[in-house]
mmCIF file of C-alpha atoms in Angstrom:
data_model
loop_
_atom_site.group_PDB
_atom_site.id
_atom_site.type_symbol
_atom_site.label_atom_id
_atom_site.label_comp_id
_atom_site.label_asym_id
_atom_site.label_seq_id
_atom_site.Cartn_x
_atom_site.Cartn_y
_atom_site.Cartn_z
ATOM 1 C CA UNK A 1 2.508 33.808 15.958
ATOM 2 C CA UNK A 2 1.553 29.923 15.093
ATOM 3 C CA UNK A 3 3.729 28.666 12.446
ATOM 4 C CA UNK A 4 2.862 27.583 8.937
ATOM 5 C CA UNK A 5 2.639 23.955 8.087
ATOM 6 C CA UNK A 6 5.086 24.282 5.024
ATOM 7 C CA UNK A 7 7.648 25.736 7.791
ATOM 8 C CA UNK A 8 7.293 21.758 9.431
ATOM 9 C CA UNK A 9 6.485 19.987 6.882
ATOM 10 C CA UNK A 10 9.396 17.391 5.627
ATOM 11 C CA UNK A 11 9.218 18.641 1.722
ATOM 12 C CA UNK A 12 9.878 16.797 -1.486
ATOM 13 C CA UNK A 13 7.616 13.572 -0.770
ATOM 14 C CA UNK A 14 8.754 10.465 -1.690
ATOM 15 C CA UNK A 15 6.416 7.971 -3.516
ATOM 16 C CA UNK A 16 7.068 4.564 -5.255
ATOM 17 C CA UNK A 17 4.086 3.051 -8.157
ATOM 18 C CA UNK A 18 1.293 0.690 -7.240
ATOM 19 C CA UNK A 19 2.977 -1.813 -9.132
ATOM 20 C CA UNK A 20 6.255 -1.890 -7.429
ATOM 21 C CA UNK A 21 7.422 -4.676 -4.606
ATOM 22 C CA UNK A 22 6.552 -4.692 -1.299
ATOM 23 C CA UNK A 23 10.926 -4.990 -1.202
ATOM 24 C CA UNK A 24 11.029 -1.726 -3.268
ATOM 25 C CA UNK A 25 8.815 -0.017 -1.022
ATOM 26 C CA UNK A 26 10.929 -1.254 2.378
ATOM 27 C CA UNK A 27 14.207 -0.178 0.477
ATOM 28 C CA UNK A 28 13.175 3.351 -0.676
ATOM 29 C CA UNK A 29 12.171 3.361 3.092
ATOM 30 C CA UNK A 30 15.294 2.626 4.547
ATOM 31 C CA UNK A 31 17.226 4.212 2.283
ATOM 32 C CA UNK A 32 15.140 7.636 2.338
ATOM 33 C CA UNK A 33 14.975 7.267 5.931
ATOM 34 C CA UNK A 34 11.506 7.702 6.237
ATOM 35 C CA UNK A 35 8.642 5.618 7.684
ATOM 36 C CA UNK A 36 5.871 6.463 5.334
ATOM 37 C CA UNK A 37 5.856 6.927 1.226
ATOM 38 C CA UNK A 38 3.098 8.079 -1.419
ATOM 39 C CA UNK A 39 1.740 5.447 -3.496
ATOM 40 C CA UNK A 40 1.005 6.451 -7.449
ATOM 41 C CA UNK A 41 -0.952 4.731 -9.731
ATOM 42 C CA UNK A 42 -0.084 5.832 -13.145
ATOM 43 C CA UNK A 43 -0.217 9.989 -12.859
ATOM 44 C CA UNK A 44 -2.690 9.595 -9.751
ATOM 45 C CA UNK A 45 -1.895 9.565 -6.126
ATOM 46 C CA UNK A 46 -3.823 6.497 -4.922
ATOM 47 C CA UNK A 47 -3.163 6.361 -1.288
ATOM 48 C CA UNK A 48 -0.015 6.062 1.512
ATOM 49 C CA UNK A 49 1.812 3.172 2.789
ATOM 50 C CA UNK A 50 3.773 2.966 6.076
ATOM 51 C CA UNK A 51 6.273 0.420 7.006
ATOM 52 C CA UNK A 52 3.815 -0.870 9.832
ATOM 53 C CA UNK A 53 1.434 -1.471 6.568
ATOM 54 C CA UNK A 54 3.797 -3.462 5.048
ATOM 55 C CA UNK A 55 4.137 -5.678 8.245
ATOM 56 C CA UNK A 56 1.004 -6.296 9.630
ATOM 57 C CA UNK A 57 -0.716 -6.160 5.706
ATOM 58 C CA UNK A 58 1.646 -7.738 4.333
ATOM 59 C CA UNK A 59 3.906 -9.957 6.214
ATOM 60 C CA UNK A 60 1.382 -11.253 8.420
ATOM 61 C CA UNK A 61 -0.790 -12.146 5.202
ATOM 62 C CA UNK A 62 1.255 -14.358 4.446
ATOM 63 C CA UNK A 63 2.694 -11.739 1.479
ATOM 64 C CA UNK A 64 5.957 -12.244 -0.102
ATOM 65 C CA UNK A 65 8.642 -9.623 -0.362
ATOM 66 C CA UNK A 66 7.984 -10.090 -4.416
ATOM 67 C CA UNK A 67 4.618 -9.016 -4.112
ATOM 68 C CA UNK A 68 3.183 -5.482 -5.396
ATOM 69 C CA UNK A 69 2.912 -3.060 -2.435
ATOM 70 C CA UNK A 70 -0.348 -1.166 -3.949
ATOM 71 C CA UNK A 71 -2.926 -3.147 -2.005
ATOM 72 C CA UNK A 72 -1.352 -2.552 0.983
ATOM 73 C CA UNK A 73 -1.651 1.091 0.834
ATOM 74 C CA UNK A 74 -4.314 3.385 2.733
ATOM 75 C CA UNK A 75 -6.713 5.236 0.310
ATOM 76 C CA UNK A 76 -9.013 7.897 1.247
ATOM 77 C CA UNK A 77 -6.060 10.429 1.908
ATOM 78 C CA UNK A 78 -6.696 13.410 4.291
ATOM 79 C CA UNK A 79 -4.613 16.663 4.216
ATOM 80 C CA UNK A 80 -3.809 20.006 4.522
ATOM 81 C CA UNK A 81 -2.615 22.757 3.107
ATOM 82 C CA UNK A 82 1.090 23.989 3.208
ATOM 83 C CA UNK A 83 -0.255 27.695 3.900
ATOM 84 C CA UNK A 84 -2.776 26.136 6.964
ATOM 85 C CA UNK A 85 -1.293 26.448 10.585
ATOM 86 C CA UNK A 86 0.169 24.183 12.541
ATOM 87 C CA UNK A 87 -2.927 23.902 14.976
ATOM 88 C CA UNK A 88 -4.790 22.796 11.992
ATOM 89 C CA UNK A 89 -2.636 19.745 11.119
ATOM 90 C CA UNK A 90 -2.635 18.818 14.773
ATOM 91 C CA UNK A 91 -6.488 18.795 14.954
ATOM 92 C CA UNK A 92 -6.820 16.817 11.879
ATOM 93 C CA UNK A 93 -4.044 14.102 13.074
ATOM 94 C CA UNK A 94 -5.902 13.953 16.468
ATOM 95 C CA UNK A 95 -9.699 13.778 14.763
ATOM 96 C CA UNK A 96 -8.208 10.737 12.549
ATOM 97 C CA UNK A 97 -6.135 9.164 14.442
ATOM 98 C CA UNK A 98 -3.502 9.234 12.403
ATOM 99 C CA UNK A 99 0.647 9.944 12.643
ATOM 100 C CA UNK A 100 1.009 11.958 9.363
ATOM 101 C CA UNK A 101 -0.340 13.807 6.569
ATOM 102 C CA UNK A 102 -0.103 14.924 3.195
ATOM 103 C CA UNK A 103 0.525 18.323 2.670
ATOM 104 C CA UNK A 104 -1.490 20.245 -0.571
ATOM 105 C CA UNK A 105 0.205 23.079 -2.652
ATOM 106 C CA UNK A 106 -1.531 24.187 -5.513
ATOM 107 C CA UNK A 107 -3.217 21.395 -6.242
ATOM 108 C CA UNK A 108 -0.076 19.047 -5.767
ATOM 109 C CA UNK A 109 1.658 17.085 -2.866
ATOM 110 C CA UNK A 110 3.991 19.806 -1.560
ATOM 111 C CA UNK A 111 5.331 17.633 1.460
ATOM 112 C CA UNK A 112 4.451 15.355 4.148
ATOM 113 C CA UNK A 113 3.795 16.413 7.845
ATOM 114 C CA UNK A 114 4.145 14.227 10.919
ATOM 115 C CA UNK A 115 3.840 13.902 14.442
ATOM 116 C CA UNK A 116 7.090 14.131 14.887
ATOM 117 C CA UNK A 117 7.470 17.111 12.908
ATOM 118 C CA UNK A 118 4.517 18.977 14.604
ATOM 119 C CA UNK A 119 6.383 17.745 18.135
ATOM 120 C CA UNK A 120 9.609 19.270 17.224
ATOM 121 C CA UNK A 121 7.973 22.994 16.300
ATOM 122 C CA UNK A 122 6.207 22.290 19.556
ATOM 123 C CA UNK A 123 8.115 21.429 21.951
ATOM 124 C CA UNK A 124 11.864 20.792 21.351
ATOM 125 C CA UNK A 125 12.626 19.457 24.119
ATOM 126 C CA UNK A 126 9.688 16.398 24.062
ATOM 127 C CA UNK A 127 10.499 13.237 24.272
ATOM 128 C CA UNK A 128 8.854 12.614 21.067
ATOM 129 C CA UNK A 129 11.024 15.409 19.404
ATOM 130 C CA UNK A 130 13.855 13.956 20.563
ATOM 131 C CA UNK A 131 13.156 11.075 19.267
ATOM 132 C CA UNK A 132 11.886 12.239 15.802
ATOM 133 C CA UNK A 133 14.699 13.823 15.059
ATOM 134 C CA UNK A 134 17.092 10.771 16.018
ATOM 135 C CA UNK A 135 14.829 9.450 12.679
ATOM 136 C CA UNK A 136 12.673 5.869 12.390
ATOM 137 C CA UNK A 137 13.768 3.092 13.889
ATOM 138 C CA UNK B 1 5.389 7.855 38.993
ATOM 139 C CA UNK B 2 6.365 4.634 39.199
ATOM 140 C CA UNK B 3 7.125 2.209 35.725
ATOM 141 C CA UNK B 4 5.078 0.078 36.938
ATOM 142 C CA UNK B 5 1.833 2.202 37.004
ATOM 143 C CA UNK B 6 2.338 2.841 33.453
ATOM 144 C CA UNK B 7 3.611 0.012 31.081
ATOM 145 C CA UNK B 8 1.996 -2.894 29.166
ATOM 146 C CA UNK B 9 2.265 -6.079 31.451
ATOM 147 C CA UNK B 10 3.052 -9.618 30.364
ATOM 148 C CA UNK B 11 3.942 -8.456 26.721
ATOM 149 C CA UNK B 12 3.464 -10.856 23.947
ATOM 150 C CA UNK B 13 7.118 -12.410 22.653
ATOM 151 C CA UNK B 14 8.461 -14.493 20.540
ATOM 152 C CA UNK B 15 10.699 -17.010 20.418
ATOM 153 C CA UNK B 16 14.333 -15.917 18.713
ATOM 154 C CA UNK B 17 14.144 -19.240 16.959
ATOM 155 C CA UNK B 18 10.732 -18.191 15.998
ATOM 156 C CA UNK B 19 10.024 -16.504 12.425
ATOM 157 C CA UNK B 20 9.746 -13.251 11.442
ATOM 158 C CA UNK B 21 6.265 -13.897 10.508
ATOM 159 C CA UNK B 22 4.836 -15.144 13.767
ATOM 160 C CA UNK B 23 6.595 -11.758 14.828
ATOM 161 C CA UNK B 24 4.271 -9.725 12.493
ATOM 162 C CA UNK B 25 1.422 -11.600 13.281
ATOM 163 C CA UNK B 26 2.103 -10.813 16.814
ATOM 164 C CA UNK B 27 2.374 -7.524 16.014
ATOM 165 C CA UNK B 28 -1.158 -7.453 14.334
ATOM 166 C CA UNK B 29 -2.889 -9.197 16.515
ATOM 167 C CA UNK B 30 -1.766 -7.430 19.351
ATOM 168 C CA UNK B 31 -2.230 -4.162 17.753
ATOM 169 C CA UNK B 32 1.634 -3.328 18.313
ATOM 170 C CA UNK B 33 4.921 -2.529 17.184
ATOM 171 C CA UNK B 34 7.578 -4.350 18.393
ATOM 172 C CA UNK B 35 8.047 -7.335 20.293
ATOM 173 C CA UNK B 36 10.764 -8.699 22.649
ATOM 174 C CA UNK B 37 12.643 -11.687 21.640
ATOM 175 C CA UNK B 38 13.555 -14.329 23.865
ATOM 176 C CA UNK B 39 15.960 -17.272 24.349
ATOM 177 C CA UNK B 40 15.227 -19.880 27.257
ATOM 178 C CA UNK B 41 12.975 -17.378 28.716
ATOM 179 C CA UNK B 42 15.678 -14.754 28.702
ATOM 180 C CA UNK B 43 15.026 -11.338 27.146
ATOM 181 C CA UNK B 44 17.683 -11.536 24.402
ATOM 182 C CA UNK B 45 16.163 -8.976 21.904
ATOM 183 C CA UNK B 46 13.631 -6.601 20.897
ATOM 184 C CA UNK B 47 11.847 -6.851 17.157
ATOM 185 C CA UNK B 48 9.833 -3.725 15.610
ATOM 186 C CA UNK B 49 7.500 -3.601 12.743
ATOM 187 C CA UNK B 50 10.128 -1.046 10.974
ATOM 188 C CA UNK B 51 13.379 -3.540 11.685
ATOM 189 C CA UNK B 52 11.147 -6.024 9.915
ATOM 190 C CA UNK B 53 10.727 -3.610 6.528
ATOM 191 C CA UNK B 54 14.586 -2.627 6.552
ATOM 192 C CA UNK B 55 16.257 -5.493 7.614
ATOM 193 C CA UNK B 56 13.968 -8.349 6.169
ATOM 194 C CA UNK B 57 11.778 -6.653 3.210
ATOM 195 C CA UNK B 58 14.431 -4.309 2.557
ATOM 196 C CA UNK B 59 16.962 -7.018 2.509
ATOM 197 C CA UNK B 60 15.019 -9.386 -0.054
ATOM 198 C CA UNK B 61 14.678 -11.561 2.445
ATOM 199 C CA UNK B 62 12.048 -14.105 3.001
ATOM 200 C CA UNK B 63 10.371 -13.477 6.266
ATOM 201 C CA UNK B 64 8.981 -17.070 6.287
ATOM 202 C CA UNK B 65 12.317 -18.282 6.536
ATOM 203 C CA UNK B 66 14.238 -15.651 8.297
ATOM 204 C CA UNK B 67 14.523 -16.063 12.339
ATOM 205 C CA UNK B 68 13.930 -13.045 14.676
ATOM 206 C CA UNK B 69 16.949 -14.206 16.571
ATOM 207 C CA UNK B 70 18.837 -13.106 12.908
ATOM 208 C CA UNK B 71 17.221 -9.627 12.259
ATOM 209 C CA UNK B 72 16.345 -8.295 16.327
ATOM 210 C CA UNK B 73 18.114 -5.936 17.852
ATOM 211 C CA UNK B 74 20.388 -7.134 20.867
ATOM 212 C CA UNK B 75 21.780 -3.593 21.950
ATOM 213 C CA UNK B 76 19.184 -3.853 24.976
ATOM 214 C CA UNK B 77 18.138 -0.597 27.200
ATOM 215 C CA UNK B 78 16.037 -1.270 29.748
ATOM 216 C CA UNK B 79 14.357 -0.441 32.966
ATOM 217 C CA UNK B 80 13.092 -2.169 36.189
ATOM 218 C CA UNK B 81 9.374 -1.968 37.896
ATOM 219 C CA UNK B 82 10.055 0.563 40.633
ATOM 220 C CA UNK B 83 12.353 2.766 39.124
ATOM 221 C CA UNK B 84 10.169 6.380 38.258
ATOM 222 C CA UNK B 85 9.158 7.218 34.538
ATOM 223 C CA UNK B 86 11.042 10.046 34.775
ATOM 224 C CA UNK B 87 14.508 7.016 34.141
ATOM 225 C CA UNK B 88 12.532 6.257 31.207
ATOM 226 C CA UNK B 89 12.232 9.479 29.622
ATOM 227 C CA UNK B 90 16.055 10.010 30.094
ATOM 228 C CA UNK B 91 16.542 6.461 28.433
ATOM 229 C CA UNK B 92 14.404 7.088 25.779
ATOM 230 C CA UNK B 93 16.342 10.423 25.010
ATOM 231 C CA UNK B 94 19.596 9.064 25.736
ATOM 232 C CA UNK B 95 19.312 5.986 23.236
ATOM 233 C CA UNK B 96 16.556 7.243 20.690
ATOM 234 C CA UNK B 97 14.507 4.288 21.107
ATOM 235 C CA UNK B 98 10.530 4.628 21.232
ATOM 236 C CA UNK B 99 10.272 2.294 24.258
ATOM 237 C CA UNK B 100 12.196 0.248 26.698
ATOM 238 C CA UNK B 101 11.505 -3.595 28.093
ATOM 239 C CA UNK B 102 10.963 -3.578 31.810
ATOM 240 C CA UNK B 103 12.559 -6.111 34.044
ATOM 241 C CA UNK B 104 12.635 -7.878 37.120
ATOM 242 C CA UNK B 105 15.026 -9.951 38.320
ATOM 243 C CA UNK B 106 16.253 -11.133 33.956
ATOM 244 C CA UNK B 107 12.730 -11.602 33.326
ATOM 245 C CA UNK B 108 10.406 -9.465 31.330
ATOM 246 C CA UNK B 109 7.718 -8.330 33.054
ATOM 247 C CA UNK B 110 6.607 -5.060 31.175
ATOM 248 C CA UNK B 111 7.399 -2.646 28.434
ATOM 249 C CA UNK B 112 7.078 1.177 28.375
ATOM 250 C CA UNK B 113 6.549 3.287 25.375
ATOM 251 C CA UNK B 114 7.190 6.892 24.466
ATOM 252 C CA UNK B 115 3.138 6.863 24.185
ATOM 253 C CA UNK B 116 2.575 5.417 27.719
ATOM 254 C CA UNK B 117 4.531 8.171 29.047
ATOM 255 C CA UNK B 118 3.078 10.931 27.133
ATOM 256 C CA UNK B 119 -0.041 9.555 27.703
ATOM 257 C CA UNK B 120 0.286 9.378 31.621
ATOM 258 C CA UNK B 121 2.068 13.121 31.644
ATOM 259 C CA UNK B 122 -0.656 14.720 29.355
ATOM 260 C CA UNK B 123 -3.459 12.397 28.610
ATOM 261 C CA UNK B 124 -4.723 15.033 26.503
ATOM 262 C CA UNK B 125 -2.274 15.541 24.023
ATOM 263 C CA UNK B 126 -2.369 14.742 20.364
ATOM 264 C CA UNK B 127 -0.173 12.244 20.881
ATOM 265 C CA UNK B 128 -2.293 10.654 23.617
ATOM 266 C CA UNK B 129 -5.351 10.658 21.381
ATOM 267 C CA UNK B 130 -3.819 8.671 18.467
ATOM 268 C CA UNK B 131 -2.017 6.363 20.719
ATOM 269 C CA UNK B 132 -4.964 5.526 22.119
ATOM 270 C CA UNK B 133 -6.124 4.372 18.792
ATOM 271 C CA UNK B 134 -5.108 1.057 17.387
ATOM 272 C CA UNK B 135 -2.164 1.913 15.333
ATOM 273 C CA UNK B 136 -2.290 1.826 11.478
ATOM 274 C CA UNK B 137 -0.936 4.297 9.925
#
């Protein structure tokens, strides 16, 4: 039986505002452990920002740590939903070419599902699992 | 399967005396995610986009002023040209990295990523597909 995506998914999403620093964003990172975080404008989800956005958008714009980190983040969000399978996040990472997605609950972010995650209910023994669970670095 | 069918040749480096922004330039430009570091030619280091958002961003530093020499790692793994990519899968495992500088005789000729091996084992994996694409998220 294929596994649920809310089995995988890493829960309780981290997020930091539009307005914050490009330095907030980089410390809830490292701190959270986590290469990827929410960004909320006011009481609306606005987009997602990686720590590879806040290099190559950032950093190599000539951006200072002191700037805000909202421009920097990806809008036009795709996800799924916590109750889809886990086939269904993996053909909608592979159709956008992307490493992770939201994950929808009720109308609400109910997690975040990666790669890695996906690799680990996969295949436990990848080296991408192995990897993943070792954590960003 | 031999490393040397399957890594990036002649990777783009910087200098450790360079800073961290030609680093995420680099990194941009190139469309990748971590860079050696080198000293008189000599592979002294290894630079990715994440070390840049914890140990720079994170850090308050400024990356116009901070040195990749300063922030790189210097716990080097790495791999030669003729050993098989099986060595490199163990590596990877072994040390949790996502990929490993190739040399030949203390100079870098190559690196291998956890992509370039999934992508030569099963080149139609999810994984393969969105590290075929240009990374951005």
């Amino acid at each position: 039986m294929e596994r649920k995506i809310r089995d995988v998914m890493s829960p309780e999403p981290i997020g930091v505002y539009y307005d914050q620093t490009i330095a907030d964003a980089a410390r809830v990172m490292r701190d959270a452990d986590v290469g990827a975080l929410l960004v909320v404008h006011g009481q609306e989800l606005v987009g997602v920002v990686t720590d590879r956005d806040l290099v190559v958008r950032g950093v190599a714009e000539d951006m200072k740590p002191a700037d805000l980190v909202g421009p920097l983040c990806s809008g036009d969000l795709v996800g799924v939903n916590a109750d889809d399978d886990t086939g269904e996040a993996i053909r909608v990472i592979r159709e956008n070419a992307v490493r992770r997605l939201p994950v929808i609950e009720d109308g609400q972010i109910a997690g975040m599902v990666s790669l890695g995650d996906l690799a680990i209910a996969h295949d436990a023994q990848s080296p991408l699992a192995v990897v993943s669970r070792a954590g960003p670095r | 399967m031999k490393i040397r069918e399957v890594m990036t040749p002649a990777p783009v480096t910087v200098a450790s005396t360079d800073m961290v922004t030609a680093a995420a330039n680099a990194m941009k430009e190139q469309g990748i995610g971590a860079t050696p570091v080198v000293t008189d030619d000599r592979l002294t280091g290894i630079l990715t986009d994440r070390d840049i958002a914890v140990r720079v961003l994170a850090e308050g530093r400024d990356p116009a002023s901070t040195r990749t020499g300063d922030v790189c790692s210097t716990e080097l793994v790495s791999i030669g040209m003729d050993d098989d990519i099986e060595d490199a899968i163990r590596l990877i495992r072994e040390h949790a990295v996502r990929r490993v500088p190739v040399i030949a005789e203390d100079v870098l000729v190559g690196i291998v990523s956890i992509s370039d091996l999934v992508l030569a084992r099963d080149e139609r994996s999810a994984l393969a597909d969105v590290s075929a694409a240009p990374p951005n998220t």
